[in-house]
Short mmCIF file of C-alpha atoms and ligand atoms in Angstrom, two decimals:
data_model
loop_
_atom_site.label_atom_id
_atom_site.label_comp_id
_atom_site.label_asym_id
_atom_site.label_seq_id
_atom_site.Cartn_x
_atom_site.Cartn_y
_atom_site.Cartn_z
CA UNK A 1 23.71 20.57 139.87
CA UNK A 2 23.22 17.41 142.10
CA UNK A 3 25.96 18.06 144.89
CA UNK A 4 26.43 13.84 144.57
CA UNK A 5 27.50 14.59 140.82
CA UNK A 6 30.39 15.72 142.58
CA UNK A 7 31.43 12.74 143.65
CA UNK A 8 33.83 11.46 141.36
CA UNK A 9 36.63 12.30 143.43
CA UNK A 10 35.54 10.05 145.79
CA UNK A 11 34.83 6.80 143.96
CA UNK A 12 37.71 4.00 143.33
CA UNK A 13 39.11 4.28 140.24
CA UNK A 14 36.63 2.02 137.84
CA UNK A 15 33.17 3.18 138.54
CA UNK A 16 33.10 6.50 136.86
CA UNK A 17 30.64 6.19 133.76
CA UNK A 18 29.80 10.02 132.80
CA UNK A 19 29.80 9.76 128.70
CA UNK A 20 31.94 12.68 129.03
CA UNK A 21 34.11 13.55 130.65
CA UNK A 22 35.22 10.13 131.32
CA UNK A 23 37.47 8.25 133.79
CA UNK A 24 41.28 8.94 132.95
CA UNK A 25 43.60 6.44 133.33
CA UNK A 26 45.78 7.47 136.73
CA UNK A 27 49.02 7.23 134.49
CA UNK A 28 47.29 9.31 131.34
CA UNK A 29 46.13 11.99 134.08
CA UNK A 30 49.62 11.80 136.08
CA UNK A 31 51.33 13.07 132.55
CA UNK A 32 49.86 16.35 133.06
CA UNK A 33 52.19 17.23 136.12
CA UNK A 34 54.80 17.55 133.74
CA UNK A 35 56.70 21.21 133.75
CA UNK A 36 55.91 23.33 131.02
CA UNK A 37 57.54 24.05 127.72
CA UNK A 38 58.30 26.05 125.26
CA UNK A 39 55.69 25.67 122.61
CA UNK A 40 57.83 27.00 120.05
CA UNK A 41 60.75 25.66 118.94
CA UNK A 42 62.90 22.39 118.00
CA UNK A 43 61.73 20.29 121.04
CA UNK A 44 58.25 21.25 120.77
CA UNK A 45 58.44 20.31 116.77
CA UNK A 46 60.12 17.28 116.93
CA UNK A 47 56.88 16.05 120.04
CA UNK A 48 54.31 17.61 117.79
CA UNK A 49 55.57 15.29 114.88
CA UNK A 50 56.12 12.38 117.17
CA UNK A 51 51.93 12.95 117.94
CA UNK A 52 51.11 12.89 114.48
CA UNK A 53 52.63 9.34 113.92
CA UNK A 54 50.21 8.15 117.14
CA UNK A 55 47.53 10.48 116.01
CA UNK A 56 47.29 9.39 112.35
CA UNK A 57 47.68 5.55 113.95
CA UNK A 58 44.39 5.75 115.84
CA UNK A 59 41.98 8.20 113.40
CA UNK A 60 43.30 5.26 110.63
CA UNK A 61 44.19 8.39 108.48
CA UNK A 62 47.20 9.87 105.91
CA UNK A 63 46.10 12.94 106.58
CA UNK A 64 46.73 15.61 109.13
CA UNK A 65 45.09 15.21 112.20
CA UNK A 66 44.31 18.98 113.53
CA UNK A 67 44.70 19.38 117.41
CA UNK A 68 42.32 22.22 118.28
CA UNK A 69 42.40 24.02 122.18
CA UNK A 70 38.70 23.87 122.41
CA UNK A 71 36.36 21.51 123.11
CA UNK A 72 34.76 19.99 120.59
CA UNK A 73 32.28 22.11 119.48
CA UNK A 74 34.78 24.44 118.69
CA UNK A 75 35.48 21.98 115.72
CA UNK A 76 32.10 21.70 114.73
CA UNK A 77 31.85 25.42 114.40
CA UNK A 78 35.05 24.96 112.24
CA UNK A 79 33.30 22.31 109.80
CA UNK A 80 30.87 24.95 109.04
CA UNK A 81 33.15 27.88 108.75
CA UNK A 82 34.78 25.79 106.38
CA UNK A 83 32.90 23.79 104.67
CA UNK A 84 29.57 26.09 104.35
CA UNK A 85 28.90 28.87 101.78
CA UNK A 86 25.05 29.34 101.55
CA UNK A 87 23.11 25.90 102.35
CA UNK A 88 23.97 22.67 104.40
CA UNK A 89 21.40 19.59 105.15
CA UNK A 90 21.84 18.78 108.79
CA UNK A 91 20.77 15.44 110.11
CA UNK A 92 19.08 15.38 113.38
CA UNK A 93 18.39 12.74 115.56
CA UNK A 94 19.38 13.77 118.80
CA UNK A 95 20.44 16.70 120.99
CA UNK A 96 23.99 16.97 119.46
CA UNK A 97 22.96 16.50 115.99
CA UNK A 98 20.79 19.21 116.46
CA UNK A 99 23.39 21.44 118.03
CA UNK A 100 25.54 20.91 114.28
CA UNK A 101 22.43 22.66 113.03
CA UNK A 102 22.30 25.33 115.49
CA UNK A 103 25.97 26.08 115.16
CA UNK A 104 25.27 26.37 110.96
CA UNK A 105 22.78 29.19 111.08
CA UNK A 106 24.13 30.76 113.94
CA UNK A 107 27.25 30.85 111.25
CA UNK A 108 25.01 32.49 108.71
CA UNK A 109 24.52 29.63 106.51
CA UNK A 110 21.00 28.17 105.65
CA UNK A 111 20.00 25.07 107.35
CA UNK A 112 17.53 22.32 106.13
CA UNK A 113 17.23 19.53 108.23
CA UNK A 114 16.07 15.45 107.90
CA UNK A 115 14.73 15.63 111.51
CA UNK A 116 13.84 11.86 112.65
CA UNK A 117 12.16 11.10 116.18
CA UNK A 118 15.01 11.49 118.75
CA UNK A 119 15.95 7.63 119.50
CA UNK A 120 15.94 6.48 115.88
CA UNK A 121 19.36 6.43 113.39
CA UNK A 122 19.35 8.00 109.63
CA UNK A 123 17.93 6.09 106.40
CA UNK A 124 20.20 6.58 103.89
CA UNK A 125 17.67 6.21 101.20
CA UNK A 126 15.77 9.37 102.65
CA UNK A 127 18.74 10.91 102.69
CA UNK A 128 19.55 10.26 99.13
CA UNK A 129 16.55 11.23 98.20
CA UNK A 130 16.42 14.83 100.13
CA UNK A 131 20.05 15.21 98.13
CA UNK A 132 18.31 14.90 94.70
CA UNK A 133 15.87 17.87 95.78
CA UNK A 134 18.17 20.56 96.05
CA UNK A 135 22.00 21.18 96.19
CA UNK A 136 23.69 21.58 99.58
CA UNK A 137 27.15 22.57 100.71
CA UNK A 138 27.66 20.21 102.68
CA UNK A 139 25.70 17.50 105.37
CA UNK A 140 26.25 17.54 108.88
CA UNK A 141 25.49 14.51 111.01
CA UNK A 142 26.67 12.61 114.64
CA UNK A 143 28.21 9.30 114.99
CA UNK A 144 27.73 8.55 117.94
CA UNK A 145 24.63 10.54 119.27
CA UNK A 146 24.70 11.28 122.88
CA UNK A 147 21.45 12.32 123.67
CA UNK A 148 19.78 8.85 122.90
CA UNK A 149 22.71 5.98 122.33
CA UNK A 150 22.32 6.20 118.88
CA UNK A 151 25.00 5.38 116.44
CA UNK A 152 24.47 6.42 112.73
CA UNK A 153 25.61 4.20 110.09
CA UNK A 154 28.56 6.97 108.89
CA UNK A 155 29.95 5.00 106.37
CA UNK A 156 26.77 4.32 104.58
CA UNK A 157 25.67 7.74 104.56
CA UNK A 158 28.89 9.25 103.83
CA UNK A 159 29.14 7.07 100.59
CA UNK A 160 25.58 8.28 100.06
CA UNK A 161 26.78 12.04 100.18
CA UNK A 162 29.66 11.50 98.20
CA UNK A 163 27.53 10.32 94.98
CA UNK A 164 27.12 14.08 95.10
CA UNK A 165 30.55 15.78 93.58
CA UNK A 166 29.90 19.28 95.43
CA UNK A 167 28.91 17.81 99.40
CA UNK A 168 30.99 17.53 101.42
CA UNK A 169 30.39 15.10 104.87
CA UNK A 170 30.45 16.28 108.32
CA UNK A 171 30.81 14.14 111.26
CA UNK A 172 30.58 14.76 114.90
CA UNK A 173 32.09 11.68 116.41
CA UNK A 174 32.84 13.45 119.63
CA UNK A 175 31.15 10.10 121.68
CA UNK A 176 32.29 7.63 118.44
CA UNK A 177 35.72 8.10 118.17
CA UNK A 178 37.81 6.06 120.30
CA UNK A 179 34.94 3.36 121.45
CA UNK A 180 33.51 2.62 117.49
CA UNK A 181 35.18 1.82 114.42
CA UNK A 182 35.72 4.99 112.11
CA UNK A 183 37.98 5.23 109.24
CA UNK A 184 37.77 8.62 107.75
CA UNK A 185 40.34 8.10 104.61
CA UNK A 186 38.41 4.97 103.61
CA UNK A 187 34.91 5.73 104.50
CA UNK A 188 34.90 9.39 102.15
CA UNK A 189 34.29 11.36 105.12
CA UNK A 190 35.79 14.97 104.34
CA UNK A 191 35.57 16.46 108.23
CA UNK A 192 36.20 14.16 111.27
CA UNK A 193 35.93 15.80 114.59
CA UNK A 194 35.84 14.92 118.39
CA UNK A 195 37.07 15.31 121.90
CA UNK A 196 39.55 14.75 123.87
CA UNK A 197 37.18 13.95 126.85
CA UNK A 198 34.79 10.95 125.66
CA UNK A 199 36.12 7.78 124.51
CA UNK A 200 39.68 9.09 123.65
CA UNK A 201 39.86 8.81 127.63
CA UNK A 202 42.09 12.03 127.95
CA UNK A 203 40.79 15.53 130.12
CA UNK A 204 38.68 17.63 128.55
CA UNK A 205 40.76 20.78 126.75
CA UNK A 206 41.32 19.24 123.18
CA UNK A 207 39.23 19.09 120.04
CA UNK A 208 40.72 16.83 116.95
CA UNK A 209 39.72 16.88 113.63
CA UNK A 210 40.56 15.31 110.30
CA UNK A 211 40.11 17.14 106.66
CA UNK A 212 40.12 16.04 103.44
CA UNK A 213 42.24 17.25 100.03
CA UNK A 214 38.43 18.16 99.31
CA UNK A 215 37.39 20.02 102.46
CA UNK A 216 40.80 22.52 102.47
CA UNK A 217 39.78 23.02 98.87
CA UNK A 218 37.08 24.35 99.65
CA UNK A 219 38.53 26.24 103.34
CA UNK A 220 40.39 27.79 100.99
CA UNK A 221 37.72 29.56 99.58
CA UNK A 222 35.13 30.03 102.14
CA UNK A 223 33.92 33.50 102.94
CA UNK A 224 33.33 32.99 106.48
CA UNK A 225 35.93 30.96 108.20
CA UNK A 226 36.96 33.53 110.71
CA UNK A 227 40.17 33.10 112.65
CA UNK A 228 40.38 30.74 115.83
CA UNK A 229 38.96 27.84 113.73
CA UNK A 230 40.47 28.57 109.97
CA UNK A 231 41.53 25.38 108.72
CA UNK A 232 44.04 26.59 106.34
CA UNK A 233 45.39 28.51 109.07
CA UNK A 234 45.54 24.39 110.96
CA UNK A 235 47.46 23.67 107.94
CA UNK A 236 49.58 25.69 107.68
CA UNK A 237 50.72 25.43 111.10
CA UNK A 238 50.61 21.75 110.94
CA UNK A 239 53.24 21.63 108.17
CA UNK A 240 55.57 23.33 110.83
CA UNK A 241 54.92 21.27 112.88
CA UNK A 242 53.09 23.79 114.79
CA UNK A 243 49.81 24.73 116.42
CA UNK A 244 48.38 28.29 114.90
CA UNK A 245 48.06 29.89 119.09
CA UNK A 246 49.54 28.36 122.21
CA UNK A 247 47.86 24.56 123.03
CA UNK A 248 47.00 23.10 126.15
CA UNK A 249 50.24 21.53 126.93
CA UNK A 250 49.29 19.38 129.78
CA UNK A 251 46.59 17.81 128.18
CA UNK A 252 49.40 17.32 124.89
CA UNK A 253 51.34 15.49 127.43
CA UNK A 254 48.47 13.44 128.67
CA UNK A 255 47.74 12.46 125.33
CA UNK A 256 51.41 11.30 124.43
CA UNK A 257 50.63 8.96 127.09
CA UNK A 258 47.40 7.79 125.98
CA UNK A 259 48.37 7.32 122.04
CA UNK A 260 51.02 4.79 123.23
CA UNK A 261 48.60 2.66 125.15
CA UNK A 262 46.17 2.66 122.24
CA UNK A 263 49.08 1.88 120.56
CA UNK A 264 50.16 -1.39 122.75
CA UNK A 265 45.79 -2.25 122.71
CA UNK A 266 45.71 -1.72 119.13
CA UNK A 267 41.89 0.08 117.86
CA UNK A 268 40.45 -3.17 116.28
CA UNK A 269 41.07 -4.37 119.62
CA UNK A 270 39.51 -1.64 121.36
CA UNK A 271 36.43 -1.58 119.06
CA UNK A 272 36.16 -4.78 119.82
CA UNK A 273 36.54 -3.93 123.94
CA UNK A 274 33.96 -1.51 123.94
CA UNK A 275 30.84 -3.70 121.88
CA UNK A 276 31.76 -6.08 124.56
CA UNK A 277 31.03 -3.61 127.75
CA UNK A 278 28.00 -2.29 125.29
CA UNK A 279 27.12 -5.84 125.18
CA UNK A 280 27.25 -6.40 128.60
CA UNK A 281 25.30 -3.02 129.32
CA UNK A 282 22.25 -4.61 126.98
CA UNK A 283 22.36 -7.75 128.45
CA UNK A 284 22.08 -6.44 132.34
CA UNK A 285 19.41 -4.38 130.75
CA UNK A 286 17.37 -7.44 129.26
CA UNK A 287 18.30 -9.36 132.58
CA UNK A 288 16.48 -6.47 135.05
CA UNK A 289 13.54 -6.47 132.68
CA UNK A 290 12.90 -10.33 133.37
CA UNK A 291 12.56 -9.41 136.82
CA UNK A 292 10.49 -7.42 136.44
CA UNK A 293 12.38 -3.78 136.51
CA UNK A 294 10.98 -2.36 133.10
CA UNK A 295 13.46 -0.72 131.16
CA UNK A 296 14.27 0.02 127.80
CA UNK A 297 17.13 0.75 126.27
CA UNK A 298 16.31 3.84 123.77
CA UNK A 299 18.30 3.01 120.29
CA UNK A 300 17.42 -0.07 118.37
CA UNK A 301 19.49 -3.20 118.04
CA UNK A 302 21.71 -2.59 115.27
CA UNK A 303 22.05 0.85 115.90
CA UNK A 304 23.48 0.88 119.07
CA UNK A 305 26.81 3.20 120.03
CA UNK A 306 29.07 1.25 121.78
CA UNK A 307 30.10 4.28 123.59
CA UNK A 308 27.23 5.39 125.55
CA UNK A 309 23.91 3.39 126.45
CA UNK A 310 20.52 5.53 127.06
CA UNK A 311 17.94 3.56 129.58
CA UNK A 312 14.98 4.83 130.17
CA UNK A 313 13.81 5.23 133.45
CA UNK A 314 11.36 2.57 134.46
CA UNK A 315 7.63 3.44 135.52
CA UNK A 316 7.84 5.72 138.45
CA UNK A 317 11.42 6.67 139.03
CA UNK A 318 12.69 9.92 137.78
CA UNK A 319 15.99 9.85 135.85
CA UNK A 320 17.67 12.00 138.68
CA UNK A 321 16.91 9.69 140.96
CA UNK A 322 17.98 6.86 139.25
CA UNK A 323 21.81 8.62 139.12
CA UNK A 324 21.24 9.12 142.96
CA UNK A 325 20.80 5.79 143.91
CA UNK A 326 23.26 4.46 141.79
CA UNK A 327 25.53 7.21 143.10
CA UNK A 328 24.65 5.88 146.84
CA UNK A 329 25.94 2.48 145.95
CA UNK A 330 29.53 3.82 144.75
CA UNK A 331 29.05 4.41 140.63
CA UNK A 332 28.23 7.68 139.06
CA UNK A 333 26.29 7.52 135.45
CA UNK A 334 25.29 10.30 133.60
CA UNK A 335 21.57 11.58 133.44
CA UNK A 336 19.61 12.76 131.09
CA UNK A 337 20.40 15.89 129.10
CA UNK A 338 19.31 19.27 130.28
CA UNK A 339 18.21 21.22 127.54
C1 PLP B 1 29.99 15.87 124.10
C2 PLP B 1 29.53 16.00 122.70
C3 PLP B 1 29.65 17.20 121.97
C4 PLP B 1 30.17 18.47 122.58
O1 PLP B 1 31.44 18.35 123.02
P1 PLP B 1 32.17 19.53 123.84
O2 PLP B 1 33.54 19.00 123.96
O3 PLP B 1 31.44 19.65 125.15
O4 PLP B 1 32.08 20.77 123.03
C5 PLP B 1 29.24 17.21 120.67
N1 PLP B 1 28.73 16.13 120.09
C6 PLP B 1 28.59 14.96 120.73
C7 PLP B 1 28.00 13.78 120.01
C8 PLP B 1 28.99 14.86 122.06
O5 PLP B 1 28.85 13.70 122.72
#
């Protein structure tokens, strides 16, 4: 690890642009001084309810919003626990998107995958048409996808899985949620899941997912859904107002704190926020290449996460030492992946 990584401690508040974690608001990260509780009990029932209202506010949702102590891929091991019984169609277009696929077969199920160059976002149409070849369990896919800037068009692709009674849709918007418009009721999508540490803007410890009436239908039945990440298990537990084991409290209390100031911003609002700092992040990009800089932004216009922007390094420079010298003038950004 680059010892200037480290830095963040360091910088003023404002200039700390890892995709994840990301910067915490001083009064979000102050909440988690707060003495503990009892995580049982009448208190602790009455906040976990109070959550849910600010939960099911922000994931635009009726449904239960799960609040897993893991990090995210935690939940996406729990989509395929669920969701899988023998096959599910995984599409890949990025490091994260391939890690949904990894985590499937590495869960026992079999994994076929619509594997498009690494910078590019899903057709729907070849989608479609890889659904009318065989029968699958279910399709995983990423929003938001990390690795390259990517967004997917969800909604399109979900509706494009749901012509198909017996699929159910899987989405890893770990880097989406919070920064891009998602609506999981309306869009069909039958397993939400992210973090708390990307665009939600809260310390890492928390995964959150959203099921649908057809996704515990079929939790209910799945062979292999273990016990840490057993969704009917979630349920349960939810409908007591309870969490199945003990959760990370602090980072609970951090994110009472940040629900009400999405609250107060409202998320069209904040959509609308973050495909404005995207917008910015393009347009510096298409400024430096006038002078003369070279880069290149890796998605295409139009499919462009308004979370996280991938540049590629221009001619010469290495991507670490691109983060250096950006770290030498007071900012930290993330680098590329290590695989
Ligand atoms: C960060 C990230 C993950 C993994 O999240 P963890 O919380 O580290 O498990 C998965 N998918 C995407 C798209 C991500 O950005």
């Amino acid at each position: 690890m680059n010892p200037r990584a480290l830095r963040g401690a360091e910088l003023e508040y404002g200039r700390f642009f890892l995709p994840g974690p990301t910067e915490v608001h001083p009064e979000v990260l102050h909440a988690q001084t707060r003495a503990m509780v009892s995580h049982r009990g009448e208190a602790s029932q009455a906040f976990m309810r109070e959550l849910q209202v600010g939960l099911k506010r922000v994931f635009v949702t009726e449904r239960p919003v799960f609040i897993s102590t893991s990090s995210a891929t935690g939940l996406m091991e729990a989509a395929v626990r669920n969701a899988g019984r023998t096959r599910v169609l995984s599409l890949v277009n990025g490091a994260f998107s391939k890690r949904f696929a990894d985590i499937a077969r590495a869960c026992g199920l079999a994994v076929d995958e619509v594997e498009i160059p690494w910078g590019e976002a899903h057709d729907p149409e070849a989608v479609a048409e890889r659904l009318r070849e065989r029968s699958y369990d279910a399709v995983t896919m990423a929003h938001s996808e990390t690795s390259t800037g990517v967004l997917n068009d969800i909604r399109t692709l979900a509706g494009v899985v749901r012509q198909h009674d017996d699929t159910l849709v899987l989405v890893d918007s770990v880097s989406g949620f919070g920064a891009a418009e998602v609506r999981p009721d309306e869009w069909g999508i039958d397993f939400l899941l992210t973090g708390s540490q990307k665009a939600f803007a809260l310390p890492p410890g928390l995964a959150f997912g959203v099921a649908s009436e057809r996704m515990m239908a079929r939790a209910a039945t799945a062979p292999n859904r273990g016990v840490y990440f057993d969704l009917v298990t979630f349920a349960e537990d939810h409908d007591k107002d309870q969490s199945p084991t003990t959760p990370a409290l602090s980072v609970l209390f951090a994110l009472e704190v940040q629900l009400e100031r999405m609250r107060e911003e409202g998320m069209d609002a904040r959509w609308a926020r973050h495909e404005l700092m995207a917008e910015m992040t393009w347009g510096w990009v298409d400024e430096m290449n006038k002078t003369g800089v070279g880069l290149e932004i890796v998605a295409p216009p139009g499919f462009r996460s308004p979370a996280v922007t991938a540049v590629r390094a221009p001619e010469g420079m290495t991507g670490p030492e691109v983060v250096d010298r950006v770290a030498d003038r007071g900012w930290l950004v993330g680098g590329a992946m290590e695989s």
